[in-house]
Short mmCIF file of C-alpha atoms in Angstrom, two decimals:
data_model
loop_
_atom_site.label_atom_id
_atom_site.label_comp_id
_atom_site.label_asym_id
_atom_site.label_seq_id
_atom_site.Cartn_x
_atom_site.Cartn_y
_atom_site.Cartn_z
CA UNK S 1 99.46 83.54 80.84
CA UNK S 2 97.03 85.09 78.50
CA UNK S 3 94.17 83.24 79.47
CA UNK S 4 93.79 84.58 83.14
CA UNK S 5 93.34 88.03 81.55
CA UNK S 6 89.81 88.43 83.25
CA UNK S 7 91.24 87.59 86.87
CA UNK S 8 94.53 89.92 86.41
CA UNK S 9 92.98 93.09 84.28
CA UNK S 10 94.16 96.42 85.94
CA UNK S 11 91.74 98.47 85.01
CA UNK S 12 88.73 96.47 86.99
CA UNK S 13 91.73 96.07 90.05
CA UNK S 14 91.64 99.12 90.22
CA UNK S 15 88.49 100.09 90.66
CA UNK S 16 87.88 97.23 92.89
CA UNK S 17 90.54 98.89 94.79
CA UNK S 18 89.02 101.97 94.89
CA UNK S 19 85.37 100.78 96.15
CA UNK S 20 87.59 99.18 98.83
CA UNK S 21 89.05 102.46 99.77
CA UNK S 22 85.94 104.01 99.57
CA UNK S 23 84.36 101.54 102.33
CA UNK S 24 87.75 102.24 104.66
CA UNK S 25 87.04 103.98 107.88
CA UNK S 26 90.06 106.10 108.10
CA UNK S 27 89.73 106.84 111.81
CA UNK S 28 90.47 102.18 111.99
CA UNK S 29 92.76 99.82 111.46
CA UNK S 30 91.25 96.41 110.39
CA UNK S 31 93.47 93.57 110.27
CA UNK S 32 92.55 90.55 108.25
CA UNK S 33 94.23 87.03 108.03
CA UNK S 34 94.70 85.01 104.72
CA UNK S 35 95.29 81.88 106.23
CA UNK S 36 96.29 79.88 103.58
CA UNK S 37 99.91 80.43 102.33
CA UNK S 38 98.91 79.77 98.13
CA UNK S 39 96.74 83.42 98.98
CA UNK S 40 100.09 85.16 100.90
CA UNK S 41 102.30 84.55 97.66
CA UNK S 42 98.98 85.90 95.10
CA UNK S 43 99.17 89.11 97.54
CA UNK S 44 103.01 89.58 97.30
CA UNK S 45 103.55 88.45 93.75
CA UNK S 46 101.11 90.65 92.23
CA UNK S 47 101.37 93.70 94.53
CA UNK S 48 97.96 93.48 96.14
CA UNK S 49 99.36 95.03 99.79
CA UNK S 50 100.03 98.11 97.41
CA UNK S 51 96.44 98.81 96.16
CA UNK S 52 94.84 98.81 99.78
CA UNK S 53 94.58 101.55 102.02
CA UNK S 54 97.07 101.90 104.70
CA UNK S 55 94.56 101.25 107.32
CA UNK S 56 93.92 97.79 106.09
CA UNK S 57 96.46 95.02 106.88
CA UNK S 58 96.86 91.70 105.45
CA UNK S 59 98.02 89.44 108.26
CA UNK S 60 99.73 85.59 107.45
CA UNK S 61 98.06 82.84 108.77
CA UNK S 62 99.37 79.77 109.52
CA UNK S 63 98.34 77.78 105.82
CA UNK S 64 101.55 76.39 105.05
CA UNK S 65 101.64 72.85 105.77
CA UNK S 66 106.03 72.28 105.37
CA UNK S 67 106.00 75.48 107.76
CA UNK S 68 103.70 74.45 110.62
CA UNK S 69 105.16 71.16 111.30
CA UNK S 70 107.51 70.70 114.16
CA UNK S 71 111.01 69.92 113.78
CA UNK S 72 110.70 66.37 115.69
CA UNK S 73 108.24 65.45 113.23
CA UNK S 74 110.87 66.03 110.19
CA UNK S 75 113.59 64.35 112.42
CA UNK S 76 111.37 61.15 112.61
CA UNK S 77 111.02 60.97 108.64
CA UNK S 78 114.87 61.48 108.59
CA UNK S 79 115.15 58.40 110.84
CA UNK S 80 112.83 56.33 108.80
CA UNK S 81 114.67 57.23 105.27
CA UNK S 82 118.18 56.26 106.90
CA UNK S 83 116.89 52.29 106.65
CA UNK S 84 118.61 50.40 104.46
CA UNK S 85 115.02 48.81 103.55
CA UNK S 86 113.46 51.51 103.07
CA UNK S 87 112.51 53.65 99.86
CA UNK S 88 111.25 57.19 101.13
CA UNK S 89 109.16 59.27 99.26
CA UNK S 90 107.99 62.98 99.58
CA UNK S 91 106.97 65.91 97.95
CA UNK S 92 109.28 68.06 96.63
CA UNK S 93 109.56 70.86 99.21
CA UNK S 94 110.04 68.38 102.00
CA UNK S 95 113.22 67.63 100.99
CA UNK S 96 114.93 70.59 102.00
CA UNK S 97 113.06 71.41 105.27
CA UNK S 98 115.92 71.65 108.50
CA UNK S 99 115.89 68.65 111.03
CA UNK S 100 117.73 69.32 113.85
CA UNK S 101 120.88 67.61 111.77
CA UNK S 102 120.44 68.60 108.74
CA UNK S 103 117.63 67.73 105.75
CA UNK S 104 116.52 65.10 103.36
CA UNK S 105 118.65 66.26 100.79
CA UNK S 106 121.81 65.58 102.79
CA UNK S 107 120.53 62.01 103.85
CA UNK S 108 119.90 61.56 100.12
CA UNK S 109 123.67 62.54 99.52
CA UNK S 110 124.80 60.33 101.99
CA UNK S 111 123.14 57.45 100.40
CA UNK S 112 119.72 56.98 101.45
CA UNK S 113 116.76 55.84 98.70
CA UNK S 114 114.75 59.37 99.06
CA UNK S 115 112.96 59.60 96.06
CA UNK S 116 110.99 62.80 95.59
CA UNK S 117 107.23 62.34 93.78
CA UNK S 118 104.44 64.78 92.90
CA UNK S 119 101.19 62.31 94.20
CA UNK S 120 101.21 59.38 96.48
CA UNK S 121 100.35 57.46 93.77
CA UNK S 122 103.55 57.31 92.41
CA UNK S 123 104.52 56.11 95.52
CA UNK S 124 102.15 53.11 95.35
CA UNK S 125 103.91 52.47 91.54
CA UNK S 126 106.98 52.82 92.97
CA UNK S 127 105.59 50.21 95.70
CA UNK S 128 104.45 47.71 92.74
CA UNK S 129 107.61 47.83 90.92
CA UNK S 130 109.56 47.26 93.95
CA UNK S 131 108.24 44.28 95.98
CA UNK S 132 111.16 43.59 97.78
CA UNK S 133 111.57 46.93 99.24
CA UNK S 134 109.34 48.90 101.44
CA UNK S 135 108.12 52.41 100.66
CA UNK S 136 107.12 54.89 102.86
CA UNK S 137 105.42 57.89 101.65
CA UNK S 138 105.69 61.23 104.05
CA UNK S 139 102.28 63.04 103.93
CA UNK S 140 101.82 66.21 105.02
CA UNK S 141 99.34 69.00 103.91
CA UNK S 142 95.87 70.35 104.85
CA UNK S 143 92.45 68.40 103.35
CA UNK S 144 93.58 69.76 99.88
CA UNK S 145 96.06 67.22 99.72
CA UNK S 146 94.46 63.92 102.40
CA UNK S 147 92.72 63.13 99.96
CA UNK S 148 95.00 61.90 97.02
CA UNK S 149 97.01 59.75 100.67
CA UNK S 150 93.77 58.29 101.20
CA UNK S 151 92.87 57.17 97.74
CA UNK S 152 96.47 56.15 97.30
CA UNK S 153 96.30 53.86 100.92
CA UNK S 154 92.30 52.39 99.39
CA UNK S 155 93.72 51.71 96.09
CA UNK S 156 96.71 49.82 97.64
CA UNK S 157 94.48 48.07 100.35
CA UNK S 158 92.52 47.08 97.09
CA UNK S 159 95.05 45.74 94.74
CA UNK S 160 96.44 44.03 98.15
CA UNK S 161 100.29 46.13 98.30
CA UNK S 162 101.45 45.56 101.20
CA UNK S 163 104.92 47.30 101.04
CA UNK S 164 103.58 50.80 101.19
CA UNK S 165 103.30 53.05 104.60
CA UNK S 166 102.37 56.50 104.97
CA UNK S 167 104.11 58.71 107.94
CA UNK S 168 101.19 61.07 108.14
CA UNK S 169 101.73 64.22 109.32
CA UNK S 170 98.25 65.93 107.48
CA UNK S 171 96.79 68.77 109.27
CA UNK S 172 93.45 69.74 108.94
CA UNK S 173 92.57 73.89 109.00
CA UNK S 174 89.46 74.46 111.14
CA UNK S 175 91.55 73.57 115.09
CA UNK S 176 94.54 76.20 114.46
CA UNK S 177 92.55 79.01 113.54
CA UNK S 178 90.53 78.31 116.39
CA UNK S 179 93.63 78.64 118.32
CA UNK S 180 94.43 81.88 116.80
CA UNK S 181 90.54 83.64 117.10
CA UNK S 182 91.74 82.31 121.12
CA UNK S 183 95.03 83.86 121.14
CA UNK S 184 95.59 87.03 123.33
CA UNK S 185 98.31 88.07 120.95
CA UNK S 186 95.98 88.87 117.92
CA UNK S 187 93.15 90.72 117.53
CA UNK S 188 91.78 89.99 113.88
CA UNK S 189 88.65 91.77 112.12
CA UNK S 190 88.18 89.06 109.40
CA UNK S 191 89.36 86.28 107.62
CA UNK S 192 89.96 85.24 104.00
CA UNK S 193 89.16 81.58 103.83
CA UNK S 194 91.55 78.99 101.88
CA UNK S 195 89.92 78.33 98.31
CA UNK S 196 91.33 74.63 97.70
CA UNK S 197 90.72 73.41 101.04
CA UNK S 198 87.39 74.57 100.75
CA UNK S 199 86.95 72.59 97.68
CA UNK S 200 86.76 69.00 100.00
CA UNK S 201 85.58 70.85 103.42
CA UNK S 202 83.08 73.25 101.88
CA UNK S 203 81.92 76.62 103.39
CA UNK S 204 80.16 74.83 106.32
CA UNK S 205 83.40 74.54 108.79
CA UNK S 206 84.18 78.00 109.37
CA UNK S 207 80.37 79.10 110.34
CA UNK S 208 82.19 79.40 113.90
CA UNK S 209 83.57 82.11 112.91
CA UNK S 210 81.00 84.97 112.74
CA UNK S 211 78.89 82.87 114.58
CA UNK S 212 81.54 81.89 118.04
CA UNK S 213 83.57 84.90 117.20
CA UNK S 214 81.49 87.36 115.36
CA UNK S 215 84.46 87.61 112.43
CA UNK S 216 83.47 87.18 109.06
CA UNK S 217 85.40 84.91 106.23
CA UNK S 218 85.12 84.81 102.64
CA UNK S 219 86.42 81.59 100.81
CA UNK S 220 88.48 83.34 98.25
CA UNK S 221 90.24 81.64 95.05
CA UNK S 222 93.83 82.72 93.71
CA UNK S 223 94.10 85.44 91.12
CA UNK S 224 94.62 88.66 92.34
CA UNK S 225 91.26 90.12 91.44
CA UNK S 226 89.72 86.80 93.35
CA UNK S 227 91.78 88.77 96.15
CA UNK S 228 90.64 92.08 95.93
CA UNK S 229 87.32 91.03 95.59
CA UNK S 230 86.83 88.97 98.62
CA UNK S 231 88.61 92.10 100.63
CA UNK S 232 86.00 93.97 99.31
CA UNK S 233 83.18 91.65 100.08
CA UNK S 234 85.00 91.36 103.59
CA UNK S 235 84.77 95.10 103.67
CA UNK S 236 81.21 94.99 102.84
CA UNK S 237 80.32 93.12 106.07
CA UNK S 238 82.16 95.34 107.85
CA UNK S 239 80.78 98.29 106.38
CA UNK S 240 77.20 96.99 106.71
CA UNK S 241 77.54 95.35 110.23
CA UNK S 242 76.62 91.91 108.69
CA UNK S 243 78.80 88.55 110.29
CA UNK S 244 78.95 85.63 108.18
CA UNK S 245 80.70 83.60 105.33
CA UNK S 246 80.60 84.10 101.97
CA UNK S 247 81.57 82.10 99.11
CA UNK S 248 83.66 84.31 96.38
CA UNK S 249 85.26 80.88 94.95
CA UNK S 250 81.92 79.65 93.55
CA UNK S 251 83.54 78.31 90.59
CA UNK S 252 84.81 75.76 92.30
CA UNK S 253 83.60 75.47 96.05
CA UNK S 254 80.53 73.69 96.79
CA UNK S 255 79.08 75.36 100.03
CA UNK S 256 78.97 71.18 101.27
CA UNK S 257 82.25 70.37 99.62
CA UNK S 258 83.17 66.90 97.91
CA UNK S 259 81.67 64.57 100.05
CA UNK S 260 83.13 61.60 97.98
CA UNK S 261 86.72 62.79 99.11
CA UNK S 262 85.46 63.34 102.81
CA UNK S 263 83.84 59.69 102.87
CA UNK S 264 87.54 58.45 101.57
CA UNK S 265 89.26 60.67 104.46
CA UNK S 266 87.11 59.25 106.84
CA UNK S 267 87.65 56.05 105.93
CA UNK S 268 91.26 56.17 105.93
CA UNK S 269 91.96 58.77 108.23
CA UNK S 270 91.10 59.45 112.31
CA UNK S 271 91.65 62.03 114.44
CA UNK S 272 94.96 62.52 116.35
CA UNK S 273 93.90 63.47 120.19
CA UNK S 274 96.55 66.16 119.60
CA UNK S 275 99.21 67.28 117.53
CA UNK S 276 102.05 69.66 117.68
CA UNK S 277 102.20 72.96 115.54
CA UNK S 278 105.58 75.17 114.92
CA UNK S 279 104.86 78.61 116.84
CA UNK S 280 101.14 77.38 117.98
CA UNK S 281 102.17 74.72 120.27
CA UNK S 282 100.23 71.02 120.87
CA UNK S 283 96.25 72.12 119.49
CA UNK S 284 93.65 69.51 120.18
CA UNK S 285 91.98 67.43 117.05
CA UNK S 286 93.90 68.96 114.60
CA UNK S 287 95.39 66.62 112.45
CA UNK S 288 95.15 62.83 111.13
CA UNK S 289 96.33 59.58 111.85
CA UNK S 290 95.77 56.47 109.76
CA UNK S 291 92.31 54.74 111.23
CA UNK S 292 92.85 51.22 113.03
CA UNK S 293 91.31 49.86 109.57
CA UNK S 294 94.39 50.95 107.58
CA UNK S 295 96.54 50.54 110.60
CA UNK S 296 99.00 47.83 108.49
CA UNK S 297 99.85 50.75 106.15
CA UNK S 298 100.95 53.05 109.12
CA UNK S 299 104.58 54.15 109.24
CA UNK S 300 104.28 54.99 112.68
CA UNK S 301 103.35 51.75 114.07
CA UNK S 302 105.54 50.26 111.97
CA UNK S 303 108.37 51.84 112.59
CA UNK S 304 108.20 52.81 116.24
CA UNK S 305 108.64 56.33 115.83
CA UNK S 306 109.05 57.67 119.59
CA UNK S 307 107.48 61.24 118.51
CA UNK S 308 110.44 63.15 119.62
CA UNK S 309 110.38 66.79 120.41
CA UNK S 310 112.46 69.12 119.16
CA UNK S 311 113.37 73.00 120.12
CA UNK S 312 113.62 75.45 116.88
CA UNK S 313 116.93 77.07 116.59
CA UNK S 314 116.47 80.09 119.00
CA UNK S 315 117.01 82.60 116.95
CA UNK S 316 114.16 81.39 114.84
CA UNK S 317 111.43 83.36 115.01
CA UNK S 318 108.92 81.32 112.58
CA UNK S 319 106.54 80.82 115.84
CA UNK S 320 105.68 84.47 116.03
CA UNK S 321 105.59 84.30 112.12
CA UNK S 322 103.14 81.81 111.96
CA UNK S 323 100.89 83.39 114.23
CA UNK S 324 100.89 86.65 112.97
CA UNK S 325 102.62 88.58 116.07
CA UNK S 326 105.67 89.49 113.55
CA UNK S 327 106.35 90.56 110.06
CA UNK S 328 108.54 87.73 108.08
CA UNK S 329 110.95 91.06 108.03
CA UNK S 330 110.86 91.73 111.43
CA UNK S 331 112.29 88.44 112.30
CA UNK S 332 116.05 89.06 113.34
CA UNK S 333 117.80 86.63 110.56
CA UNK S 334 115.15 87.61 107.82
CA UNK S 335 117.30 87.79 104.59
CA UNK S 336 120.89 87.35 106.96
CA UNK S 337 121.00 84.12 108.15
CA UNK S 338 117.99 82.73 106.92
CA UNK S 339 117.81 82.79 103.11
CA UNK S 340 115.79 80.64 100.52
CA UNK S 341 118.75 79.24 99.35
CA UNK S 342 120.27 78.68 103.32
CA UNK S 343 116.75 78.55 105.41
CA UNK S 344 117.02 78.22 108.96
CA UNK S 345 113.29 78.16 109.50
CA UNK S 346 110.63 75.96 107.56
CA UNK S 347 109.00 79.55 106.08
CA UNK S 348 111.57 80.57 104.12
CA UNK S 349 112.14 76.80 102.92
CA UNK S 350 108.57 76.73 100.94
CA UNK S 351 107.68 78.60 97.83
CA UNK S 352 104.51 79.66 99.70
CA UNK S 353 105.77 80.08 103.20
CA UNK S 354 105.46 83.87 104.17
CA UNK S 355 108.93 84.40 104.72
CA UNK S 356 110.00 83.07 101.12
CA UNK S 357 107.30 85.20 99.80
CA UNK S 358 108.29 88.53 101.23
CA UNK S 359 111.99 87.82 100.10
CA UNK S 360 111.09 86.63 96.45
CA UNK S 361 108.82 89.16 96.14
CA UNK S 362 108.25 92.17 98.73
CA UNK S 363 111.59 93.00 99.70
CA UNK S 364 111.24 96.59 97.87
CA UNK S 365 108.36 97.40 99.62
CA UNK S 366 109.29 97.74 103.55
CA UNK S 367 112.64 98.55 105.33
CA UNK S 368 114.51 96.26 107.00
CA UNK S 369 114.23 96.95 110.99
CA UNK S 370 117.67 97.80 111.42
CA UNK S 371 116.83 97.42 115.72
CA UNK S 372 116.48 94.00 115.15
CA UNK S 373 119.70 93.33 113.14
CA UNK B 1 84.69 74.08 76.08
CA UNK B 2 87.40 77.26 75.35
CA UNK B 3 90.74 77.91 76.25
CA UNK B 4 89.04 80.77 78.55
CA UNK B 5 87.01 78.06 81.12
CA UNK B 6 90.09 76.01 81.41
CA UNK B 7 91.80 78.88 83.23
CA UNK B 8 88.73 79.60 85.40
CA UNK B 9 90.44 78.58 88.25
CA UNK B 10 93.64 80.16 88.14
CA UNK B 11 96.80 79.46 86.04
CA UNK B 12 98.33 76.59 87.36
CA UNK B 13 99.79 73.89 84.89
CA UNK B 14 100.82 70.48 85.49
CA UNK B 15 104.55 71.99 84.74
CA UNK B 16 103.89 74.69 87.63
CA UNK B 17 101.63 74.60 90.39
CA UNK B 18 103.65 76.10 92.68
CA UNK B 19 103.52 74.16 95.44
CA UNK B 20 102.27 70.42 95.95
CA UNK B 21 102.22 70.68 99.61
CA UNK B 22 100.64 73.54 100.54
CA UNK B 23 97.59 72.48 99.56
CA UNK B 24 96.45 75.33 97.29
CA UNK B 25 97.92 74.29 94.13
CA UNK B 26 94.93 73.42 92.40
CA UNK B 27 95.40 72.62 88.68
CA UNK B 28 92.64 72.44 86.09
CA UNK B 29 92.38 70.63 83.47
CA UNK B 30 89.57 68.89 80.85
CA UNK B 31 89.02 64.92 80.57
CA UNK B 32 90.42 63.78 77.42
CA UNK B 33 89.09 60.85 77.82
CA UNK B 34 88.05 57.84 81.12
CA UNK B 35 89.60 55.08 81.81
CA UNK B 36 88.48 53.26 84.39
CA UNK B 37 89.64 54.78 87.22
CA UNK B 38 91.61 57.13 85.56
CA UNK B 39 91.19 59.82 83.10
CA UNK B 40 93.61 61.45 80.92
CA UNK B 41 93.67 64.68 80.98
CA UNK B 42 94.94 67.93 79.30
CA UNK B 43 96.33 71.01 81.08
CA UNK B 44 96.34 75.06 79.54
CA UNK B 45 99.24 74.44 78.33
CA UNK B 46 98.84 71.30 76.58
CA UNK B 47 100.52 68.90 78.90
CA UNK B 48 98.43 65.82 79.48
CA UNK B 49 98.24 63.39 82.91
CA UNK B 50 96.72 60.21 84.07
CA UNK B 51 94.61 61.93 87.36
CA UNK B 52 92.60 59.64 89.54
CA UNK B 53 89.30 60.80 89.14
CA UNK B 54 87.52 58.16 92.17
CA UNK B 55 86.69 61.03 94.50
CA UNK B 56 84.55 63.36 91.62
CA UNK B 57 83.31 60.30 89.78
CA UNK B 58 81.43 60.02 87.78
CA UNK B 59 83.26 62.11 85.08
CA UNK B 60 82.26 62.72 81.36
CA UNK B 61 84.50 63.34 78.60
CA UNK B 62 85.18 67.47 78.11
CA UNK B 63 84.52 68.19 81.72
CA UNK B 64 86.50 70.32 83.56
CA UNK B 65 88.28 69.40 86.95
CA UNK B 66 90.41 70.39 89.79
CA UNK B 67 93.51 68.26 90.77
CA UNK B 68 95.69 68.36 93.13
CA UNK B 69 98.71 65.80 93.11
CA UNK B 70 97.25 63.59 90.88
CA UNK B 71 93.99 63.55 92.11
CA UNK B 72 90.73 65.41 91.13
CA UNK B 73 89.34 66.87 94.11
CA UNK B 74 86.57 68.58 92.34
CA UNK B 75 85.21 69.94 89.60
CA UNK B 76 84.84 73.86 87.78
CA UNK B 77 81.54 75.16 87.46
CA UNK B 78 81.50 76.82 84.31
CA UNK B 79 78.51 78.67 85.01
CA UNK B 80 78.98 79.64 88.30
CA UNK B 81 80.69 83.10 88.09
CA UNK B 82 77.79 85.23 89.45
CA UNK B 83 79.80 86.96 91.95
CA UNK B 84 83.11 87.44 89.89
CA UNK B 85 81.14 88.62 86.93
CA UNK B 86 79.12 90.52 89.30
CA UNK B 87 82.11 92.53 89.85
CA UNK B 88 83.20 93.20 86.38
CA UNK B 89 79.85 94.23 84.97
CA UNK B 90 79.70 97.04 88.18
CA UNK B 91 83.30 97.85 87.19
CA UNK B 92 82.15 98.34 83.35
CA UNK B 93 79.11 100.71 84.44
CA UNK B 94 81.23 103.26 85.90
#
């Protein structure tokens, strides 16, 4: 892609790379946590892990919404898709997440309307040209994505389609890294901040960080030099003693965010008291249910879902994953059991899950751990 | 507006964003023209979309935006690249 020259040139990586070096206290070993998954697949596709120091590691965060979610929560779509009334909708990498019995590909096989769709809104069309079935469209994703389910839910409330429902299962960012910065398992010098996310939030939600925790975060965008940079400007902080977050995605992130979207997701959307996430257990406020305003568009209600719980398969180790305890290679049926094209756990089902990245793209790079096998 | 400001954001095209779900597949693209609620709109590569444009409204023809499922969710700053260029011109004074 010729165009991105200015964000992939090798010479300025480089020496980006080498000012980063040059700030490294070889006598430490700083750890820092990309949280979102879209900045995990930039740093294996392109090498970054390669141009750093030894002493610095890049540590997965939990940013993938398909990997996060618990396995009762993909059983419950399952169960809603298996109506005969019903035509279910998701994104594309839903469909081949595990249930307990199998995916949303195999229910498709076996006969059920799953129809996969890029935006909610082509749900709602689907919804219109349909008006004696009912559609249900399965949201998940961070505030990147809420957004386009709550525009889709006012535009339908407005145009008065009533055979749409949304089984929400969005998550929102600030609550799990919360849970991390409180975990005993991790110790973390600094965070790189999720770019697209940032776009609706803004800059403003992760002041807790330096300012609870004393860990700096720089919102960082998605070319490999956006990358290397905000390491460096992480480094910086470090170097200088100075706490606090920094905007390297200017280009697009307002330090307030889109306040049009939020006023939509508020509308729409409420706060669940508590919600499950894979490998991080039940974390308070952190994701959304549909608001008692837009309660008639609710999949949930409608349906009756019982919120089930579910155990991952045990020898699964996508909690420890998520959190950052393991290496996607250290997990026992990395690349054996669990493949892209046979997944066992949700991150080697999505393109940006760690897991999936590390096969696609970083298997050269590390040796298996053969006392694991 | 050039080729060069469409990319500002990264490469993503409305024929591969990666990944819908994980929330960091942010495509731009430039407002061919408004329509009501909805704008066409043209990608890098030449592709062109209806995107609901409610949430960064109100949009001009030529502007730049970021979408994500369908959706603009905000919009490139073509003139905000103080830190990236920052960078670069540092890099070129070695």
């Amino acid at each position: 892609m010729k165009y991105v020259d200015e964000f992939r040139n090798a010479e300025i990586a480089r020496a980006v790379a080498a000012e980063i070096a040059a700030l490294t206290d070889p006598h430490r070993h700083y750890k820092i946590m990309e949280v979102c998954g879209g900045h995990t697949h930039t740093i294996y596709r392109h090498g970054i892990k390669d141009l750093l120091p030894d002493q610095i590691e890049l540590v997965h965060g939990p940013g993938c919404p398909v990997c996060v979610l618990p396995m009762g929560r993909v059983d419950e779509g399952i169960e809603i898709a298996e109506r005969p009334e019903v035509i279910f909708t998701c994104f594309g990498d839903m469909m081949r997440v595990p249930g307990s019995k199998g995916n949303l590909l195999e229910v498709k096989a076996q006969g059920a309307d799953i129809r996969m769709v890029y935006s909610p809104l082509d749900a709602l069309r689907i919804a219109r040209d349909n008006p004696d079935r009912e559609v249900v469209f399965y949201a998940i994703g961070f505030e990147t994505t809420a957004p386009s389910t709550a525009l889709t839910l006012q535009r339908a409330k407005k145009e008065g389609i009533e055979n749409i429902s949304v089984f929400c299962n969005h998550v929102t960012i600030v609550p799990p890294v919360r849970a991390l910065l409180d975990s005993p398992d991790l110790r973390l010098d600094a965070f790189i901040g999720p770019g697209h996310v940032s776009t609706v939030i803004g800059c403003r939600p992760y002041e807790f960080m330096p300012k609870d925790y004393g860990k700096p975060c720089v919102v960082a965008g998605f070319e490999p030099l956006d990358l290397l940079q905000s390491i460096l400007m992480l480094m910086r902080q470090l170097d200088e003693g100075r706490c606090e977050v920094e905007n390297q995605y200017g280009r697009v992130v307002l330090w307030e965010g889109n306040l049009q979207a939020l006023k939509s997701m508020a509308e729409v959307f409420e706060l669940r008291p508590y919600f499950e996430w894979r490998g991080l257990g039940f974390i308070a406020q952190s994701a959304l249910k549909i608001s008692p305003a837009y309660a008639a568009f609710d999949a949930e209600l409608r349906y009756s879902t019982p919120g089930v719980r579910v155990a991952d398969p045990k020898a699964c180790q996508c909690g420890e994953v998520l959190k950052g305890v393991l290496k996607p290679h250290e997990c026992r049926v990395f690349g054996t059991a669990c493949t892209p094209d046979h997944p066992l756990g949700a991150l080697m089902v999505s393109s940006e899950g760690a897991c999936a990245a590390y096969y696609n793209f970083g298997r050269k790079s590390f040796q298996k751990v053969g006392a694991r096998e | 507006m050039s080729e060069k400001d469409l990319m500002l954001p990264g490469a993503c095209t409305l024929n591969h964003d990666g990944c819908v779900v994980c929330s960091d597949a942010g495509i731009p693209v430039w407002v061919v023209s408004v329509e009501g609620d909805d704008a066409l709109c043209e990608d890098a590569a030449g592709d062109r979309a209806q995107i609901a444009i409610e949430l960064v409204s109100p949009v001009r023809t030529g502007e730049v935006l970021l979408t994500h499922g369908g959706v603009a969710i905000g919009r490139v700053r073509r003139g905000e690249r103080r830190v990236f260029s920052e960078v670069c011109r540092r890099v070129q004074e070695r």
